[in-house]
Amino acid sequence: MIEYIKGELAELSPAAATIEAAGVGYGLSISLTTYTAIQGKKEARLYVHEAIREDAYQLFGFYSKKERDMFRLLITVSGVGANTARMMLSSMTVSELCSAISTDNSKLIQGIKGIGKMTAQRIIVDLRDKIVDLGIADEIPAGGSVQSPVDSAVKDEAVSALTMLGFAPAPSQKVVVAILQQQPSLPVEQVVKLALKQIK
């Protein structure tokens, strides 16, 4: 399984990127969100989802793990294929999509090309709990409003460390986000130390 591809950004369009790594050019389908993130860069690292069928082998590339996680959740929903999921992530950020799901805002999801009323409702019902369990919706509290942003690099590293120590990702993420919102300048090791005292 390919986790990510890192190399020279040989070609880029709003829907596709070609990354050359070790002399091989990998063609990846991307979202507009990822396109915006890597536009103008000479090198890029994209997290990969491999879609393997009898008649096709396609690579999807994502600038962040969180976007890839959301993509993988979306394609588990009946009626949502890989291209529809990519369209959704091109139309809305992961945070906006999480907010729409957590607040039952099916009309907002229906505004995306190719998403009907039934599919929008199915996405909300199927993914509401899953985005919390996976920690994708860490910035969306119970009320559905978005809290102040935190340093995602520090947060991800701290949660990863806690996960490796045996703690579940969802509660770890919740504690880490709360710590960073109160003390946004803390380094990773301090965040982990504080989190270890708070996680139940």
mmCIF file of C-alpha atoms in Angstrom:
data_model
loop_
_atom_site.group_PDB
_atom_site.id
_atom_site.type_symbol
_atom_site.label_atom_id
_atom_site.label_comp_id
_atom_site.label_asym_id
_atom_site.label_seq_id
_atom_site.Cartn_x
_atom_site.Cartn_y
_atom_site.Cartn_z
ATOM 1 C CA MET A 1 0.000 0.000 0.000
ATOM 2 C CA ILE A 2 1.259 3.492 -0.864
ATOM 3 C CA GLU A 3 1.047 5.860 2.128
ATOM 4 C CA TYR A 4 2.317 8.994 0.395
ATOM 5 C CA ILE A 5 4.359 10.122 -2.604
ATOM 6 C CA LYS A 6 6.971 12.846 -2.240
ATOM 7 C CA GLY A 7 8.922 14.346 -5.090
ATOM 8 C CA GLU A 8 9.136 16.974 -7.799
ATOM 9 C CA LEU A 9 5.820 18.427 -8.907
ATOM 10 C CA ALA A 10 6.170 17.782 -12.631
ATOM 11 C CA GLU A 11 2.652 18.748 -13.747
ATOM 12 C CA LEU A 12 -0.317 20.336 -12.022
ATOM 13 C CA SER A 13 -3.901 21.142 -12.942
ATOM 14 C CA PRO A 14 -6.950 21.818 -10.739
ATOM 15 C CA ALA A 15 -7.928 18.139 -11.019
ATOM 16 C CA ALA A 16 -4.609 16.277 -11.324
ATOM 17 C CA ALA A 17 -0.994 16.305 -10.242
ATOM 18 C CA THR A 18 2.037 14.411 -11.506
ATOM 19 C CA ILE A 19 4.771 13.858 -8.949
ATOM 20 C CA GLU A 20 8.119 12.478 -10.074
ATOM 21 C CA ALA A 21 9.760 10.279 -7.446
ATOM 22 C CA ALA A 22 12.825 8.100 -8.108
ATOM 23 C CA GLY A 23 12.413 8.540 -11.843
ATOM 24 C CA VAL A 24 8.757 7.516 -11.907
ATOM 25 C CA GLY A 25 5.948 9.980 -12.645
ATOM 26 C CA TYR A 26 2.882 9.250 -10.533
ATOM 27 C CA GLY A 27 -0.423 10.658 -11.803
ATOM 28 C CA LEU A 28 -2.817 11.527 -8.983
ATOM 29 C CA SER A 29 -6.374 12.814 -9.059
ATOM 30 C CA ILE A 30 -6.684 15.714 -6.615
ATOM 31 C CA SER A 31 -9.279 18.074 -5.167
ATOM 32 C CA LEU A 32 -9.273 21.851 -5.552
ATOM 33 C CA THR A 33 -8.318 22.089 -1.879
ATOM 34 C CA THR A 34 -5.127 20.113 -2.502
ATOM 35 C CA TYR A 35 -4.483 22.027 -5.737
ATOM 36 C CA THR A 36 -4.616 25.329 -3.845
ATOM 37 C CA ALA A 37 -2.260 23.985 -1.162
ATOM 38 C CA ILE A 38 0.481 22.847 -3.568
ATOM 39 C CA GLN A 39 0.079 25.422 -6.343
ATOM 40 C CA GLY A 40 3.366 27.186 -7.076
ATOM 41 C CA LYS A 41 5.517 24.633 -5.253
ATOM 42 C CA LYS A 42 8.411 22.756 -6.868
ATOM 43 C CA GLU A 43 8.057 19.737 -4.611
ATOM 44 C CA ALA A 44 5.068 18.170 -2.909
ATOM 45 C CA ARG A 45 4.107 15.313 -0.647
ATOM 46 C CA LEU A 46 0.642 13.903 -1.198
ATOM 47 C CA TYR A 47 -1.057 11.263 0.924
ATOM 48 C CA VAL A 48 -2.430 8.543 -1.322
ATOM 49 C CA HIS A 49 -5.638 6.563 -1.620
ATOM 50 C CA GLU A 50 -5.443 3.695 -4.107
ATOM 51 C CA ALA A 51 -8.645 2.831 -5.958
ATOM 52 C CA ILE A 52 -8.185 -0.599 -7.506
ATOM 53 C CA ARG A 53 -10.854 -2.111 -9.731
ATOM 54 C CA GLU A 54 -10.804 -4.841 -12.355
ATOM 55 C CA ASP A 55 -10.786 -2.255 -15.140
ATOM 56 C CA ALA A 56 -8.819 0.576 -13.539
ATOM 57 C CA TYR A 57 -6.093 1.534 -11.079
ATOM 58 C CA GLN A 58 -6.362 5.118 -9.905
ATOM 59 C CA LEU A 59 -4.394 7.137 -7.361
ATOM 60 C CA PHE A 60 -5.997 9.978 -5.419
ATOM 61 C CA GLY A 61 -3.679 12.482 -3.754
ATOM 62 C CA PHE A 62 -4.367 14.643 -0.701
ATOM 63 C CA TYR A 63 -2.381 17.454 0.893
ATOM 64 C CA SER A 64 -3.435 16.399 4.405
ATOM 65 C CA LYS A 65 -4.266 13.120 6.128
ATOM 66 C CA LYS A 66 -7.485 14.676 7.374
ATOM 67 C CA GLU A 67 -8.682 15.278 3.815
ATOM 68 C CA ARG A 68 -7.816 11.692 2.885
ATOM 69 C CA ASP A 69 -9.652 10.393 5.975
ATOM 70 C CA MET A 70 -12.757 12.357 4.974
ATOM 71 C CA PHE A 71 -12.495 11.080 1.391
ATOM 72 C CA ARG A 72 -12.335 7.493 2.639
ATOM 73 C CA LEU A 73 -15.379 8.030 4.846
ATOM 74 C CA LEU A 74 -17.366 9.621 2.025
ATOM 75 C CA ILE A 75 -16.812 6.703 -0.360
ATOM 76 C CA THR A 76 -18.245 4.296 2.239
ATOM 77 C CA VAL A 77 -21.625 6.015 1.856
ATOM 78 C CA SER A 78 -23.990 4.338 -0.601
ATOM 79 C CA GLY A 79 -24.300 6.472 -3.732
ATOM 80 C CA VAL A 80 -21.007 8.336 -3.215
ATOM 81 C CA GLY A 81 -18.203 7.260 -5.524
ATOM 82 C CA ALA A 82 -14.602 8.427 -5.610
ATOM 83 C CA ASN A 83 -15.230 11.232 -8.105
ATOM 84 C CA THR A 84 -18.258 12.490 -6.173
ATOM 85 C CA ALA A 85 -16.204 12.494 -2.962
ATOM 86 C CA ARG A 86 -13.471 14.459 -4.732
ATOM 87 C CA MET A 87 -16.092 16.921 -5.998
ATOM 88 C CA MET A 88 -17.344 17.380 -2.434
ATOM 89 C CA LEU A 89 -13.832 18.064 -1.137
ATOM 90 C CA SER A 90 -13.310 20.525 -3.992
ATOM 91 C CA SER A 91 -16.511 22.375 -3.091
ATOM 92 C CA MET A 92 -16.023 22.494 0.696
ATOM 93 C CA THR A 93 -13.117 22.254 3.107
ATOM 94 C CA VAL A 94 -12.998 19.334 5.541
ATOM 95 C CA SER A 95 -13.990 21.705 8.367
ATOM 96 C CA GLU A 96 -16.979 23.048 6.403
ATOM 97 C CA LEU A 97 -18.089 19.528 5.531
ATOM 98 C CA CYS A 98 -17.738 18.392 9.156
ATOM 99 C CA SER A 99 -19.756 21.406 10.268
ATOM 100 C CA ALA A 100 -22.521 20.642 7.754
ATOM 101 C CA ILE A 101 -22.654 16.993 8.859
ATOM 102 C CA SER A 102 -22.604 17.749 12.595
ATOM 103 C CA THR A 103 -25.355 20.387 12.284
ATOM 104 C CA ASP A 104 -27.607 18.294 9.963
ATOM 105 C CA ASN A 105 -27.257 20.907 7.234
ATOM 106 C CA SER A 106 -28.349 18.736 4.302
ATOM 107 C CA LYS A 107 -29.205 21.786 2.158
ATOM 108 C CA LEU A 108 -25.584 22.902 2.211
ATOM 109 C CA ILE A 109 -24.416 19.444 1.144
ATOM 110 C CA GLN A 110 -27.104 19.340 -1.576
ATOM 111 C CA GLY A 111 -25.549 22.491 -3.018
ATOM 112 C CA ILE A 112 -22.650 20.348 -4.246
ATOM 113 C CA LYS A 113 -22.968 19.190 -7.845
ATOM 114 C CA GLY A 114 -24.197 15.595 -8.077
ATOM 115 C CA ILE A 115 -25.542 15.382 -4.517
ATOM 116 C CA GLY A 116 -29.292 14.923 -4.175
ATOM 117 C CA LYS A 117 -31.493 15.167 -1.083
ATOM 118 C CA MET A 118 -31.389 11.445 -0.239
ATOM 119 C CA THR A 119 -27.618 11.208 -0.656
ATOM 120 C CA ALA A 120 -27.065 14.311 1.482
ATOM 121 C CA GLN A 121 -29.200 12.870 4.274
ATOM 122 C CA ARG A 122 -27.442 9.506 3.999
ATOM 123 C CA ILE A 123 -24.038 11.214 4.311
ATOM 124 C CA ILE A 124 -25.167 12.959 7.508
ATOM 125 C CA VAL A 125 -26.671 9.826 9.085
ATOM 126 C CA ASP A 126 -23.778 7.534 8.129
ATOM 127 C CA LEU A 127 -20.894 9.867 8.987
ATOM 128 C CA ARG A 128 -22.060 11.967 11.958
ATOM 129 C CA ASP A 129 -20.546 9.602 14.522
ATOM 130 C CA LYS A 130 -17.648 8.439 12.353
ATOM 131 C CA ILE A 131 -16.132 11.915 11.892
ATOM 132 C CA VAL A 132 -16.007 12.221 15.682
ATOM 133 C CA ASP A 133 -14.585 8.711 16.217
ATOM 134 C CA LEU A 134 -11.806 9.326 13.698
ATOM 135 C CA GLY A 135 -11.061 12.758 15.117
ATOM 136 C CA ILE A 136 -11.744 14.516 11.800
ATOM 137 C CA ALA A 137 -14.328 16.752 13.448
ATOM 138 C CA ASP A 138 -12.140 17.808 16.384
ATOM 139 C CA GLU A 139 -12.765 21.478 15.642
ATOM 140 C CA ILE A 140 -16.527 21.012 15.657
ATOM 141 C CA PRO A 141 -17.934 21.004 19.223
ATOM 142 C CA ALA A 142 -21.309 19.557 20.240
ATOM 143 C CA GLY A 143 -23.085 22.793 19.368
ATOM 144 C CA GLY A 144 -21.747 22.733 15.824
ATOM 145 C CA SER A 145 -19.959 26.091 15.872
ATOM 146 C CA VAL A 146 -16.304 26.264 14.939
ATOM 147 C CA GLN A 147 -13.875 26.983 17.749
ATOM 148 C CA SER A 148 -10.743 29.048 17.417
ATOM 149 C CA PRO A 149 -8.184 27.312 15.181
ATOM 150 C CA VAL A 150 -5.166 25.514 16.603
ATOM 151 C CA ASP A 151 -1.737 24.682 15.186
ATOM 152 C CA SER A 152 -2.604 21.560 13.204
ATOM 153 C CA ALA A 153 1.025 20.358 12.950
ATOM 154 C CA VAL A 154 1.501 20.437 16.735
ATOM 155 C CA LYS A 155 -1.959 18.958 17.303
ATOM 156 C CA ASP A 156 -1.439 16.079 14.850
ATOM 157 C CA GLU A 157 1.999 15.247 16.264
ATOM 158 C CA ALA A 158 0.720 15.303 19.846
ATOM 159 C CA VAL A 159 -2.282 13.104 19.030
ATOM 160 C CA SER A 160 -0.023 10.703 17.124
ATOM 161 C CA ALA A 161 2.292 10.439 20.153
ATOM 162 C CA LEU A 162 -0.632 9.790 22.497
ATOM 163 C CA THR A 163 -2.060 7.185 20.126
ATOM 164 C CA MET A 164 1.285 5.376 20.049
ATOM 165 C CA LEU A 165 1.225 5.402 23.852
ATOM 166 C CA GLY A 166 -2.015 3.452 23.717
ATOM 167 C CA PHE A 167 -4.683 6.139 24.071
ATOM 168 C CA ALA A 168 -7.704 6.238 21.749
ATOM 169 C CA PRO A 169 -7.476 8.912 19.000
ATOM 170 C CA ALA A 170 -10.835 10.628 19.618
ATOM 171 C CA PRO A 171 -10.422 11.511 23.324
ATOM 172 C CA SER A 172 -6.742 12.308 22.764
ATOM 173 C CA GLN A 173 -7.652 14.758 20.028
ATOM 174 C CA LYS A 174 -10.312 16.414 22.170
ATOM 175 C CA VAL A 175 -7.886 16.981 25.062
ATOM 176 C CA VAL A 176 -5.066 18.198 22.796
ATOM 177 C CA VAL A 177 -7.326 20.705 21.017
ATOM 178 C CA ALA A 178 -8.568 22.053 24.362
ATOM 179 C CA ILE A 179 -4.980 22.507 25.588
ATOM 180 C CA LEU A 180 -3.868 24.279 22.402
ATOM 181 C CA GLN A 181 -6.848 26.620 22.465
ATOM 182 C CA GLN A 182 -5.849 27.774 25.933
ATOM 183 C CA GLN A 183 -2.090 27.784 25.289
ATOM 184 C CA PRO A 184 -1.533 27.935 21.496
ATOM 185 C CA SER A 185 2.254 28.468 21.701
ATOM 186 C CA LEU A 186 3.051 25.252 23.610
ATOM 187 C CA PRO A 187 5.548 22.861 21.979
ATOM 188 C CA VAL A 188 4.520 19.279 21.232
ATOM 189 C CA GLU A 189 6.242 17.688 24.232
ATOM 190 C CA GLN A 190 4.501 20.062 26.675
ATOM 191 C CA VAL A 191 1.129 19.408 25.062
ATOM 192 C CA VAL A 192 1.677 15.645 25.404
ATOM 193 C CA LYS A 193 2.710 15.982 29.070
ATOM 194 C CA LEU A 194 -0.388 18.036 29.901
ATOM 195 C CA ALA A 195 -2.623 15.688 27.931
ATOM 196 C CA LEU A 196 -1.307 12.656 29.823
ATOM 197 C CA LYS A 197 -2.589 14.244 33.046
ATOM 198 C CA GLN A 198 -6.028 14.950 31.593
ATOM 199 C CA ILE A 199 -6.946 11.935 29.462
ATOM 200 C CA LYS A 200 -9.286 9.542 31.230
#
